[in-house]
Every structure is written in structure tokens, then in C-alpha cells.
XYZ file of C-alpha atoms in Angstrom:
555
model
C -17.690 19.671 -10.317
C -16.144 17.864 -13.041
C -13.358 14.485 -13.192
C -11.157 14.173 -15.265
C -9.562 10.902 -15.370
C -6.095 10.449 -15.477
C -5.367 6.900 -15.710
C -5.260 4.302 -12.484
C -5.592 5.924 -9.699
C -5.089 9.407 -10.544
C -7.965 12.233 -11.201
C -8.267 15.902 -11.430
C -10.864 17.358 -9.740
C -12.041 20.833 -10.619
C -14.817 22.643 -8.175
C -15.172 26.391 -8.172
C -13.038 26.642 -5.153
C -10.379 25.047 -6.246
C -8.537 21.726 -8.107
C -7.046 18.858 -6.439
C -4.784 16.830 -8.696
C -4.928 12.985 -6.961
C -2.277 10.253 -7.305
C -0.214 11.362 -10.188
C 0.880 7.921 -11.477
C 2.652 7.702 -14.626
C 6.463 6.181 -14.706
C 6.310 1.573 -14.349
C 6.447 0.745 -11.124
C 7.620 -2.158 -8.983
C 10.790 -3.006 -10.833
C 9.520 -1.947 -14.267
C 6.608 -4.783 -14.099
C 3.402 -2.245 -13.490
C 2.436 0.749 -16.180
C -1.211 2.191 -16.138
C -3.882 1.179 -18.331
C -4.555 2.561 -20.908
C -1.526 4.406 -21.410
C -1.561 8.091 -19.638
C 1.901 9.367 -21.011
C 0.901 11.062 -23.579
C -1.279 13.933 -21.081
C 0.071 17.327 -20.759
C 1.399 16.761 -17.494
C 3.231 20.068 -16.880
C -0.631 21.662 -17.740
C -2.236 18.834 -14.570
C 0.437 19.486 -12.566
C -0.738 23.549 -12.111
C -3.491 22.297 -10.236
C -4.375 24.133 -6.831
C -3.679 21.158 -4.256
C -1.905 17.626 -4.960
C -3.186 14.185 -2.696
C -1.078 11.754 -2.833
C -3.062 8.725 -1.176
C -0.389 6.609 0.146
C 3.161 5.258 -0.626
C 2.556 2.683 -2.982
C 4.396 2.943 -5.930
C 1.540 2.872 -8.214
C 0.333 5.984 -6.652
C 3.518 8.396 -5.317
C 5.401 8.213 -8.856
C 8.348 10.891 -7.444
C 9.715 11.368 -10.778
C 6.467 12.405 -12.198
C 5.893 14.477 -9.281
C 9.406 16.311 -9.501
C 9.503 16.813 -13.308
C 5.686 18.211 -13.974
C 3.775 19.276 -10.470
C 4.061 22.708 -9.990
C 6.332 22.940 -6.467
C 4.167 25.649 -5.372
C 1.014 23.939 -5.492
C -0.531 22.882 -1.846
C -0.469 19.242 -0.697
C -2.682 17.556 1.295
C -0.739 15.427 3.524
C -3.024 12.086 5.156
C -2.350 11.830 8.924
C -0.234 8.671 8.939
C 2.223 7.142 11.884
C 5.164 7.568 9.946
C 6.659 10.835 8.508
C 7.753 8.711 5.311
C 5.415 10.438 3.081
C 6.115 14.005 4.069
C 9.961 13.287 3.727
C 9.231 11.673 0.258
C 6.951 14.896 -0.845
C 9.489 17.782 0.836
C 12.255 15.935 -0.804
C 11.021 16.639 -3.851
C 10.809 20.280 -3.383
C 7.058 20.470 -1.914
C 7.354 23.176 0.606
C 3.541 23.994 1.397
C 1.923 20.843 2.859
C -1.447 20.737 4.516
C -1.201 18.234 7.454
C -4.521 17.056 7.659
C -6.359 15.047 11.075
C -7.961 11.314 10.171
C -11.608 12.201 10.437
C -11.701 15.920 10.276
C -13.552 18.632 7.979
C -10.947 21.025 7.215
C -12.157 24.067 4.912
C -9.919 25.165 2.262
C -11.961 28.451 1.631
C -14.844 27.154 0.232
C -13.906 24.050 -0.563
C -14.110 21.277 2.245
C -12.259 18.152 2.793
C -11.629 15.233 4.872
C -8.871 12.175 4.653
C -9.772 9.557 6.383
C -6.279 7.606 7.053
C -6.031 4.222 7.969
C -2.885 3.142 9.411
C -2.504 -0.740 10.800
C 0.681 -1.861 9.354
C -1.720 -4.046 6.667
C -3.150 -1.314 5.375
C -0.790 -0.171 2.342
C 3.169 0.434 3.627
C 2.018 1.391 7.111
C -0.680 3.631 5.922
C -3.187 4.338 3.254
C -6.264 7.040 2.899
C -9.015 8.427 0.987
C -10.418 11.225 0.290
C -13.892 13.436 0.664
C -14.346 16.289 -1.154
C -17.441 18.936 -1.172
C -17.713 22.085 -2.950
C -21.039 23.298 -1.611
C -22.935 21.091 -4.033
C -21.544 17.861 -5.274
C -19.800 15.578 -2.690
C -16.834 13.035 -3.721
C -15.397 10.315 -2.801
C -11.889 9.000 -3.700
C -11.213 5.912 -1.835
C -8.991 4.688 -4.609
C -7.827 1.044 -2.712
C -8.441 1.808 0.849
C -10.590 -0.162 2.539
C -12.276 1.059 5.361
C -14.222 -1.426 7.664
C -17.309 0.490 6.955
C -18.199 3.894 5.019
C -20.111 5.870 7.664
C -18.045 8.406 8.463
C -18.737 9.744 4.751
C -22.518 8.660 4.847
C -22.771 11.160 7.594
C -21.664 13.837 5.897
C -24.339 13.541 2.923
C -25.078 12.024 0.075
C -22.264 11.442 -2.275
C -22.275 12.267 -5.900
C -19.078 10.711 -7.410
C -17.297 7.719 -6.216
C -13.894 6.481 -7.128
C -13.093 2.788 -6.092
C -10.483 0.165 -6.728
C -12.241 -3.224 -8.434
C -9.407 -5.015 -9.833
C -6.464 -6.526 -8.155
C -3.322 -5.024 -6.840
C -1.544 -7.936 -5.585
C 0.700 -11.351 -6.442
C -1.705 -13.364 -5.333
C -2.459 -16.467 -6.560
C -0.134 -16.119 -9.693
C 3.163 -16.219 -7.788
C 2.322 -20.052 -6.245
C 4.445 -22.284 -7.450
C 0.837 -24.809 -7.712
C -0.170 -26.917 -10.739
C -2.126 -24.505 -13.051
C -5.673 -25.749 -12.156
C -5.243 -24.850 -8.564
C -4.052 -21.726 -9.448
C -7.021 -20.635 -11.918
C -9.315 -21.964 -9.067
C -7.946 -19.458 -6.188
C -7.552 -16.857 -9.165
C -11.252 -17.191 -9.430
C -12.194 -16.847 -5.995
C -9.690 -13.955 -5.587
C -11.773 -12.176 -8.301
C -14.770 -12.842 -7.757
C -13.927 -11.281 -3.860
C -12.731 -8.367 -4.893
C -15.800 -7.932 -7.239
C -18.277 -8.687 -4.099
C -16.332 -6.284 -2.287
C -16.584 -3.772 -4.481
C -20.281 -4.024 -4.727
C -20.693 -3.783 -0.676
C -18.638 -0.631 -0.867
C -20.849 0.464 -3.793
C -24.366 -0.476 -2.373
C -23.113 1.177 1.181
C -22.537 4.431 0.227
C -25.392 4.479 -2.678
C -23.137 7.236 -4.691
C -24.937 8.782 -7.533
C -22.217 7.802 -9.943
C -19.545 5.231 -9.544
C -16.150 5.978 -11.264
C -14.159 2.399 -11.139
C -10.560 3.588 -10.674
C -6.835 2.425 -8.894
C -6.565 -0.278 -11.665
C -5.931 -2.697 -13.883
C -2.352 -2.225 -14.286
C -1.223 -3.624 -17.302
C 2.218 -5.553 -17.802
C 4.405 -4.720 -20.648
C 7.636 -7.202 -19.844
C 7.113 -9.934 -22.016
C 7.632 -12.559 -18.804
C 5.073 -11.128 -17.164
C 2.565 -10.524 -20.271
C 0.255 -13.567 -19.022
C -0.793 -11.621 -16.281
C -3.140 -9.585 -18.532
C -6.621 -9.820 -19.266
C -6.666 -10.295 -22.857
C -6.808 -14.315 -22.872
C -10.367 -14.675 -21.486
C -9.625 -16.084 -18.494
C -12.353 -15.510 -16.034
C -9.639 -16.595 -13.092
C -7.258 -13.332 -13.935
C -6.960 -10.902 -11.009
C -6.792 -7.795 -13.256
C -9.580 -7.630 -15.133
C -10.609 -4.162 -16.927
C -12.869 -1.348 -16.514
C -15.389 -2.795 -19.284
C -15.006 -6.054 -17.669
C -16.083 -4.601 -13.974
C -18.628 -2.123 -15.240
C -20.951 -4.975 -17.573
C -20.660 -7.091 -14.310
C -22.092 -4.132 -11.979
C -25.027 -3.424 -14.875
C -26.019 -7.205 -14.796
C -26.887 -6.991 -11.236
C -28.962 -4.019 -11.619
C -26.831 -0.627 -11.514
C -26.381 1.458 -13.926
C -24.393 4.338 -12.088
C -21.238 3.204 -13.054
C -19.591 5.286 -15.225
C -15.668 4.735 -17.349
C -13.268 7.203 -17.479
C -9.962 6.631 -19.353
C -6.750 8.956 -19.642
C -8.517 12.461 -20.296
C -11.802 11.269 -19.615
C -13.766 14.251 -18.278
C -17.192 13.273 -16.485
C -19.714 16.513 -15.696
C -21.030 15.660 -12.537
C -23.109 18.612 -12.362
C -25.220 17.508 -15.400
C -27.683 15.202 -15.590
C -26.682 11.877 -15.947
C -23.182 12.753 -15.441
C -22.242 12.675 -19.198
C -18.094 11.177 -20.102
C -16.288 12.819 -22.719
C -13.547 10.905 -24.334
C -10.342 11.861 -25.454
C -11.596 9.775 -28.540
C -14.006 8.093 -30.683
C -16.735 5.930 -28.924
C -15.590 3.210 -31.963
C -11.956 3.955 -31.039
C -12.928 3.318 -27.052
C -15.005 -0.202 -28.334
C -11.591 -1.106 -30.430
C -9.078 -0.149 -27.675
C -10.890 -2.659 -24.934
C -12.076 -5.226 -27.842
C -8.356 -5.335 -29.559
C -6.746 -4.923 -25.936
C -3.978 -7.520 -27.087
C -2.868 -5.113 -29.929
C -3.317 -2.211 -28.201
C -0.851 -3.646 -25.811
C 1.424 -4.849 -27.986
C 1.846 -1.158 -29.416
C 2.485 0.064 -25.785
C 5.039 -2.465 -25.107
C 7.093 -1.621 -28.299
C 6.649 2.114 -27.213
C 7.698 1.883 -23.647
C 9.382 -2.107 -23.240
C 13.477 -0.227 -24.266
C 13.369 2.241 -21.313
C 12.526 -0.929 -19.151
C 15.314 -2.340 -20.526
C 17.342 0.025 -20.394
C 16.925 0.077 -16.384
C 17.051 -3.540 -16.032
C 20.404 -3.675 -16.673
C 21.432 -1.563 -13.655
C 19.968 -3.907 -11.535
C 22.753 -6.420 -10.579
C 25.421 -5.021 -8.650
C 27.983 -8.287 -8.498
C 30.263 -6.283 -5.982
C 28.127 -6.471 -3.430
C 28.295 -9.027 -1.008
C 24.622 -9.520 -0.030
C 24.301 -11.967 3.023
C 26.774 -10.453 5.588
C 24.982 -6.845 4.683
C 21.717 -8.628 5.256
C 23.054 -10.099 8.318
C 24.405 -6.590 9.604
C 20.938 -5.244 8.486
C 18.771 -7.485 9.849
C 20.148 -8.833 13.117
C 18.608 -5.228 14.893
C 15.605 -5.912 13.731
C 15.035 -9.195 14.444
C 15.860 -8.896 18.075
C 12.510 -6.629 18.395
C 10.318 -8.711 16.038
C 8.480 -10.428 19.365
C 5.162 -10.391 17.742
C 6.346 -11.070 14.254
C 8.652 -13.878 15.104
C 5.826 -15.514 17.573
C 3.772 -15.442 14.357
C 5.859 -17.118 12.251
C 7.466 -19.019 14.066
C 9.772 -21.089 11.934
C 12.011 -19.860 8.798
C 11.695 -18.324 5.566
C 13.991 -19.299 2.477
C 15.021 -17.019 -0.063
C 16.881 -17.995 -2.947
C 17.688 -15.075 -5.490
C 18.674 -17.402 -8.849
C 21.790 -16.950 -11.499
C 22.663 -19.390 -13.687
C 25.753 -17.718 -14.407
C 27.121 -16.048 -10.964
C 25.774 -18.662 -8.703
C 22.755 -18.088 -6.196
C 21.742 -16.614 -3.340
C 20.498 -18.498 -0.960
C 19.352 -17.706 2.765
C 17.045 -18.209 5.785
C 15.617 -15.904 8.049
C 15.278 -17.886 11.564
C 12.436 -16.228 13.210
C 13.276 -19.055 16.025
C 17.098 -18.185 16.464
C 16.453 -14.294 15.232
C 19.216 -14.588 12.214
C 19.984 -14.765 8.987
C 21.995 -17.528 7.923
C 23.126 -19.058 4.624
C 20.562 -21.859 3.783
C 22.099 -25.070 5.086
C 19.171 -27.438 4.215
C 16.516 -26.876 6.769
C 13.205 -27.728 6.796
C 11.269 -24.364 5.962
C 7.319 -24.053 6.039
C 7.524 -20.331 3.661
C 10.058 -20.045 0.708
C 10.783 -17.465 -2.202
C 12.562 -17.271 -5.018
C 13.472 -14.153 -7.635
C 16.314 -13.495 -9.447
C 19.224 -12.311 -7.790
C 19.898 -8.842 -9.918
C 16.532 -8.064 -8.097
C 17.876 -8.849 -4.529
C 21.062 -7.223 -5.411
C 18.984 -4.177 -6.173
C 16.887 -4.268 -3.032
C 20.445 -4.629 -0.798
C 21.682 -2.016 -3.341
C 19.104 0.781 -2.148
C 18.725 -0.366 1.026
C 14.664 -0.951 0.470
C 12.832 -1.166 3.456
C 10.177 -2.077 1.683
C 10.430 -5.073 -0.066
C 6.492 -5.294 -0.818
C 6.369 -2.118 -2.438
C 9.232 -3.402 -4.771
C 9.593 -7.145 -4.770
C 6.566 -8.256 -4.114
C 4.044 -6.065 -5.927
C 6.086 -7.039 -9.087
C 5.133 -10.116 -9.623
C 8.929 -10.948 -10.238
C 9.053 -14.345 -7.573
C 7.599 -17.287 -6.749
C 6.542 -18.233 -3.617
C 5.627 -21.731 -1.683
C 4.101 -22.082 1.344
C 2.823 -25.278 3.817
C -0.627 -24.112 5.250
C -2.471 -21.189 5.517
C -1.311 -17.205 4.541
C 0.739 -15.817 7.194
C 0.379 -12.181 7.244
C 3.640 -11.669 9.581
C 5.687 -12.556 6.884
C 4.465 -9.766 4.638
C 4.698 -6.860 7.750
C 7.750 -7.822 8.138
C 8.887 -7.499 4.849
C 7.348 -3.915 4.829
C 9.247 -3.026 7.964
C 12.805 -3.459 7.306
C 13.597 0.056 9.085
C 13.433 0.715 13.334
C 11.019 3.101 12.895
C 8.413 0.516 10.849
C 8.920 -2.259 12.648
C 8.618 -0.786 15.967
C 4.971 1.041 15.020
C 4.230 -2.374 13.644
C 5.252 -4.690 16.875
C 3.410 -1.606 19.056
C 0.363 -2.029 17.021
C 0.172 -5.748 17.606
C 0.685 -5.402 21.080
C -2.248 -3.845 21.444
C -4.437 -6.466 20.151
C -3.749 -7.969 23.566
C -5.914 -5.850 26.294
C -3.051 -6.966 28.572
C -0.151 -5.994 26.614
C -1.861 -2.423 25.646
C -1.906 -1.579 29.603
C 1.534 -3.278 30.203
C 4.014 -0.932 32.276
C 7.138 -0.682 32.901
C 9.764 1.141 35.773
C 11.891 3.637 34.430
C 14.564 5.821 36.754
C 11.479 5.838 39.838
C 8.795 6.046 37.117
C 6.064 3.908 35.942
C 5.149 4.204 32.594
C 3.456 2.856 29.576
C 5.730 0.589 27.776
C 4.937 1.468 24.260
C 5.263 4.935 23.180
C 2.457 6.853 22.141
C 3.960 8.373 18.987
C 5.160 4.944 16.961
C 5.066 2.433 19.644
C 8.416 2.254 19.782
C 9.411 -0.053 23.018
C 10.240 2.499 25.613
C 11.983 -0.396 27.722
C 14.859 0.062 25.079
C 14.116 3.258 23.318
C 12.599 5.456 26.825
C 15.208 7.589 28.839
C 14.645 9.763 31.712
C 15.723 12.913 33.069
C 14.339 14.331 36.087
C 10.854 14.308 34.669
C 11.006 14.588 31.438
C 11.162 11.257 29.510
C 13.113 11.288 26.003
C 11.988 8.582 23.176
C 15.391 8.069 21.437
C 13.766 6.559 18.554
C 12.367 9.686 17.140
C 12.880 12.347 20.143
C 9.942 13.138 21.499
C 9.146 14.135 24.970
C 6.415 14.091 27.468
C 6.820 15.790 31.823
C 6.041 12.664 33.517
C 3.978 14.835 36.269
C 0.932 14.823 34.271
C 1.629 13.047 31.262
C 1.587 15.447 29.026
C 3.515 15.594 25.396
C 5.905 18.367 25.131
C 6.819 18.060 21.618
C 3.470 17.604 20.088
C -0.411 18.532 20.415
C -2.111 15.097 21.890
C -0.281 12.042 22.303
C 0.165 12.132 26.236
C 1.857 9.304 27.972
C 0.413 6.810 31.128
C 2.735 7.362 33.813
C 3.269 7.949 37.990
C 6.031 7.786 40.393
C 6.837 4.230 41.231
C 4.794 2.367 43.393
C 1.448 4.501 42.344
C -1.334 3.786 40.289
C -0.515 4.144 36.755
C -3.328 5.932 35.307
C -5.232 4.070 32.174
C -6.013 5.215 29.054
C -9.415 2.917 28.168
C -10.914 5.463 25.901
C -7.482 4.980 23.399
C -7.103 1.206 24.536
C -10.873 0.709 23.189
C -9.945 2.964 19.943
C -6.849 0.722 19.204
C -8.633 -2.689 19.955
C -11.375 -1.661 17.521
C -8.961 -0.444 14.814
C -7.368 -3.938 15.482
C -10.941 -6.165 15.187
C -11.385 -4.268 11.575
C -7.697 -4.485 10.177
C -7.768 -8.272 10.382
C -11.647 -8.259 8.909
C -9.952 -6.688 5.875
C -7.331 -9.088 5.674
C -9.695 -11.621 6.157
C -11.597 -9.962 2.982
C -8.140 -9.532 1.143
C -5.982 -12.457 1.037
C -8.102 -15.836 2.549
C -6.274 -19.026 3.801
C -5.479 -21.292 1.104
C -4.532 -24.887 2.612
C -2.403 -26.342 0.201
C 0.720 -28.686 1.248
C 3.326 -28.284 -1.132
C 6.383 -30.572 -0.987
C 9.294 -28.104 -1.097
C 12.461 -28.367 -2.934
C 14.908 -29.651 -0.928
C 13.420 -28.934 2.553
């Protein structure tokens, strides 16, 4: 088995059954604010992309690159497609001219003759946008692991599969978190600090769990070429930066006693097969020592290479005829009205004000109380934001309906808060489509015992009130004829006799004629609590509570 490293998150794996090309990330991402580091455009991409099978881990834009994907991956190659609530994914791949996908089960072995694999998927609507994976990989005598940045609550369903021999993990930060804060610097270098030195102890636990024979730090740093955003790189020796490097990571890991960590740059290829697992560099050893010891320069030459096509793009970004509130309104309103859980949770407003000194701002808050959208009018508001309004324009422009895999990730806003993190706020700006939010209010539903048995009558039937698919609300979304009940929001179909799902292996439905016994489901209700319980440990792991009290502007 050998790696070859491809920058971030992206590898190509070669076994002798077979070679998986992972994460293809190459184009800036996130409104032109993230590239890879070091720079990976200069691979033979068209040569990668003739790999046997493509994995694309998740959505994340720093990971599915669909231009790089449509212009160098070989159409005919096989994807392996993570088992994830949503069909977002496999739309985004089949667009793109993928025809042979590989729809893989969370958990599962499959065997890809000779070569074995298993994705384990992890799908609470804080884990990536509604879904992120990694995967397992043996070829009959090395194992590996590519968890790129999932985060499992624990690593034994690949401990019981044997001992692993190469392990890719995330160690730096993929987040706005705490740079974004509009807080006195001092503050800010203090939570930057604790964020880092987190994500470093988590990376350790993961390491010193799974005891890999090699670890391959991957999924990061990105590096950021806009000059308004260039003080978000590690170059200025500022032990509170989120982003540190792979140098940085790996000297940390060998002062605490391991030495299994191994770096892999752009065309990096690692032997795992021979001892020691030698590295062989697209380059000098003196040219790798100038690249991380120079990184400044180094960056400075990428940015004058690659900082015009950003430019370039940034200018399409405001799109003056659009008039952004009432489409927000229109937008919105839907979605609001079946927010329950998300509204509950926040409980208050949100302020956004998108900025232009010459057209005039934007300025608007989103009632979680009410359930609208409203021009700002001066109200007190607990959670603001503020970003340019070209950006907004943008977001309205392509109807995004994900405005953390754009907005957020970019590092392009500020944000205040009064009290702790509120992770609604963030779901809900990942679910701006039915489909999304309704997995997402489903899945908090059944953190409450109560609400995950909850039934309701239907045409002389009793049934479960969330449906089993996406958890869309069948008290709005379920129809009935005869005995067949029909989930408008994506069509599926189960014979309320028995239960059973007509339009899909698994997924039966709870349900009896009225005035019977509903029959309960406490094997899945015990499966979905416990998926709950260690989705909020991550979060708890990911983003802590940070008690500051701001004054806000106006408010």
C-alpha cells in the first residue's frame, strides 16, 4: 500500500486491488477565502483522476471541489457514496456526470474484489452539512484509516477490525471560531489558545485510541491568500492561531513521546509496506525545511499566482437588482413555521447586517419568537452578524441553503453574541431547504424519549409522527390512502398493515388502526438517543461556551 498525498484532505491510495482517489480538493473555497496548503495545483490532475474509485467524504467545500471533479476525474471511475440522510451528495456527484456510484451501509464491510472497505457515516445535523464520514480501507495486508475531520465518539468500530497501519486525521482548525468575535484582541488570543490547544488534545485521544502504526496529519491548514484575511495564517508566531501547520502539529506529537507521525505534502508518496514507512518528496529535504521556515514568502508567491482569479470572481458577487429582504421573507417564512426545536433554542432574534458604504445596508432580524423576518427596527438582539452585502447578495443570488458552507466557513463576518454558543443558530443556518430542516427538527425530537414515541391519528390510523426516512413531520407532510401512507416530502411509502416500507429496504414505520396499540420501536429509539448523547459530546469537544457580555451596537 502506498499514499500519496495530495494536499488537505485529499490522498491517493494505491493497493494491489485497486486505487481510491479521496477528497479531490483543489479550486478556493468558501467565497474565495480557503486554498490548500501548500499549493496542490500544479499535480497532474487528469493522471489522479484515472484512479479506480473516488470518496468524496462529505459536502464541505474544502473537500467536494465540483469543478475539479468535472474537469479532471475520469467519469467512469467508481464512487463510493457514504450512507447519509440526505441525497445531496449523490445529486451533487451524478450531476457532474458520475454514473457508477457504490452506495455504501454506515458500518458495513463491503468487498470490492479484493479490496475491502467500510464508511462509517455520521449524520446528526452537527456533524458537517448534515453528514460527514470516514473511511477504512484493507487490502489483505495493510489497514487504513481516513477519518479526515470526522469525529466519531469513539474509534472501535475500526479497532475491531485490526490493527491499523496508516492513519489520516484532521489537527488544525476548520472553523471561524474565535477570530470572527468582535472582542478586544486579548480575549480573542486567549479563546484562540484554548481552541488550539483542544483540537491538539483531541487529536492525540484519536491518535493514542487507535495506536495506528503511522499517523499521516491531513484535512488542513488551509491557507488564506486574500490580503483581508492574510492574518489568519500561521506565519506570525502566534501560539493562539487556529491553523497551525503540519511541522507545527507533528514537533508537538514527538515532544510527548510519538514518533509515528509522518508529513506528506502535495505528491508526497509514503510506502507503507516498508519499514518505517519511508516519505518521498516531490522535492529537496532543504527545499521542504525552506518552504515551512520561509512560509510568509512562500505565501506571498502563491497569492500573486492565484490572488487575480479571486478577483476576478469577486466582482460577480453583488447583484444590486435584487431585492434581498422580501426574497428572504418569501424564503424563509416556510421554514420558520417548522423550526419548533430550533426556535425553542434560540429563542430570541438574530441581526444581520450585510454593510455598503456606497449602496446602503442590509439590515434584518430573524424573530425566532414571532417566526419572521423583518427589517431591523432597533430591537434588542442577544446574536448578531455582520458581512458585506455583495456576499449576502450572492447567497440570495444562488439560493444557498447552506450558509455555513459559504458564509461562515469564510471567515468573511463578524459575529457578537451575549452568553454562551448556541448551536441552533448554526443548524439552522445549514438548513435553509424543507428537506434539511425537517431531518434536522426530526433528529432533535428524538433527544426527547417522549417526543421519539409521539403519535399521531391519520385517516383511522395511528402512526409515528416523524417519518422514518428524514423525519419529516408526517402531521403536515403524511397522507393516506386506504393503507398505504404517502410522505409528500420526498414520496416514500410504507402499507400501514404491518409497517412495512414499500419504496425502500428497512426503514418501516410504527403504526395500527386507531384506538390500538401502536407498536414501539425501542431498539431504533435507543440507537437514536445514543447517536444524540455523542453528537452533543462532540460539540461539547468542538466549539465550548465562551461567557462573554458584549454591549451590542445599537441593541
Amino acid at each position: 500500500m502506498r499514499v500519496t498525498g495530495l494536499g488537505h484532505a485529499s490522498a491517493l491510495i494505491e493497493t494491489a486491488y485497486g486505487s481510491i482517489l479521496t477528497d479531490p480538493w483543489v479550486n478556493p473555497a468558501y467565497f474565495g477565502s480557503w486554498f490548500p496548503f501548500p499549493d496542490n495545483s500544479q499535480l497532474d490532475w487528469d493522471e489522479l483522476g484515472r484512479a479506480d474509485y473516488l470518496y468524496v467524504s462529505h459536502l464541505h467545500h474544502d473537500h467536494f471541489d465540483p469543478a475539479n471533479l468535472r474537469d479532471h476525474v475520469d467519469k467512469g471511475i467508481t464512487v463510493l457514496l457514504p450512507e447519509f440522510p440526505t441525497t445531496e451528495l449523490e445529486d451533487g456527484i451524478r450531476e457532474l456526470g458520475f454514473p457508477n456510484i457504490v452506495k455504501t451501509v454506515s458500518g458495513e464491510v463491503l468487498d470490492l474484489d479484493g479490496l475491502q472497505v467500510m464508511i462509517q457515516s455520521l449524520t446528526s445535523p452537527t456533524d458537517g452539512p448534515i453528514g460527514d464520514s470516514s473511511l477504512w480501507v484493507y487490502d489483505g495486508e495493510q489497514r487504513l484509516l481516513n477519518q479526515n475531520d470526522a469525529r466519531p465518539a469513539n474509534l472501535t468500530a475500526f479497532l475491531e477490525l485490526g490493527p491499523v497501519d496508516a492513519y489520516l486525521i484532521q489537527f488544525s482548525g476548520a472553523i471561524w471560531f474565535p477570530m470572527v468575535y468582535e472582542l478586544p484582541k486579548r480575549a480573542k488570543q486567549a479563546l484562540g489558545w484554548q481552541k488550539r490547544a483542544r483540537q491538539f488534545d483531541r487529536t492525540l485521544r484519536y491518535i493514542e485510541e487507535l495506536a495506528a502504526a503511522y499517523v499521516f496529519p491531513t484535512a488542513g491548514p488551509p491557507c488564506f491568500l486574500d490580503e483581508e484575511l492574510w492574518g489568519f495564517n500561521d506565519i506570525f508566531g502566534d501560539e493562539s492561531n487556529i491553523f497551525p501547520d503540519q511541522v507545527v502539529f507533528l514537533e508537538w506529537l514527538a515532544e510527548r513521546g510519538h514518533g509515528e507521525g509522518r508529513l506528506v505534502l502535495p505528491g508526497s508518496v509514503a510506502d507503507v509496506v516498508a519499514p518505517g514507512c519511508p516519505v518521498e518528496h516531490p522535492m529537496s529535504d532543504a527545499e521542504v525545511e525552506k518552504l515551512f521556515a520561509d512560509k510568509a514568502a512562500y505565501l506571498r508567491d502563491y497569492q500573486a499566482r492565484a490572488q487575480p482569479a479571486v478577483e476576478a470572481v469577486k466582482a460577480t458577487w453583488a447583484h444590486p437588482e435584487i431585492d434581498v429582504i422580501p426574497i428572504l421573507q418569501e424564503w424563509f417564512a416556510p421554514l420558520l413555521e417548522e423550526a419548533d426545536h430550533m426556535a425553542a433554542g434560540i429563542n430570541g432574534g438574530v441581526r444581520l447586517t450585510a454593510e455598503d458604504a456606497e449602496r446602503g445596508d442590509i439590515d434584518f432580524i430573524i424573530d425566532f419568537v414571532a417566526r419572521e423576518l423583518r427589517q431591523y427596527a432597533g430591537e434588542k438582539v442577544r446574536y448578531r452578524f455582520r458581512t458585506r452585502r455583495a456576499y449576502l447578495e450572492q447567497l440570495v443570488h444562488d439560493h444557498e441553503v447552506d450558509w455555513v458552507n459559504s458564509l461562515f466557513l469564510s471567515c468573511r463576518f463578524s459575529a457578537q453574541r451575549i452568553g454562551p454558543y448556541n448551536e441552533f443558530i448554526y443548524v439552522f443556518f445549514k438548513c435553509l431547504s424543507e428537506e434539511r430542516l425537517n431531518y434536522a427538527e426530526g433528529w432533535f425530537a428524538e433527544q426527547n424519549a417522549a417526543e421519539a414515541a409521539e403519535s399521531i391519528t391519520l385517516d383511522g390510523w395511528e402512526v409515528q409522527r416523524r417519518c422514518p426516512h428524514l423525519k419529516a413531520d408526517l402531521s403536515r407532510f403524511g397522507s393516506i390512502d386506504g393503507d398505504v401512507l404517502t410522505c409528500q416530502m420526498h414520496g416514500w411509502k410504507w402499507r400501514l398493515t404491518d409497517g412495512k416500507c414499500l419504496t425502500s429496504v428497512g426503514h418501516n414505520i410504527r403504526s395500527a388502526p386507531a384506538g390500538q396499540p401502536v407498536p414501539s420501536h425501542d431498539q431504533e429509539a435507543d440507537t437514536a438517543a445514543r447517536a444524540t448523547e455523542s453528537a452533543f459530546k462532540r460539540i461539547g469537544h468542538e466549539v465550548g461556551p465562551v461567557g462573554f457580555e458584549p454591549t451590542l451596537d445599537g441593541t
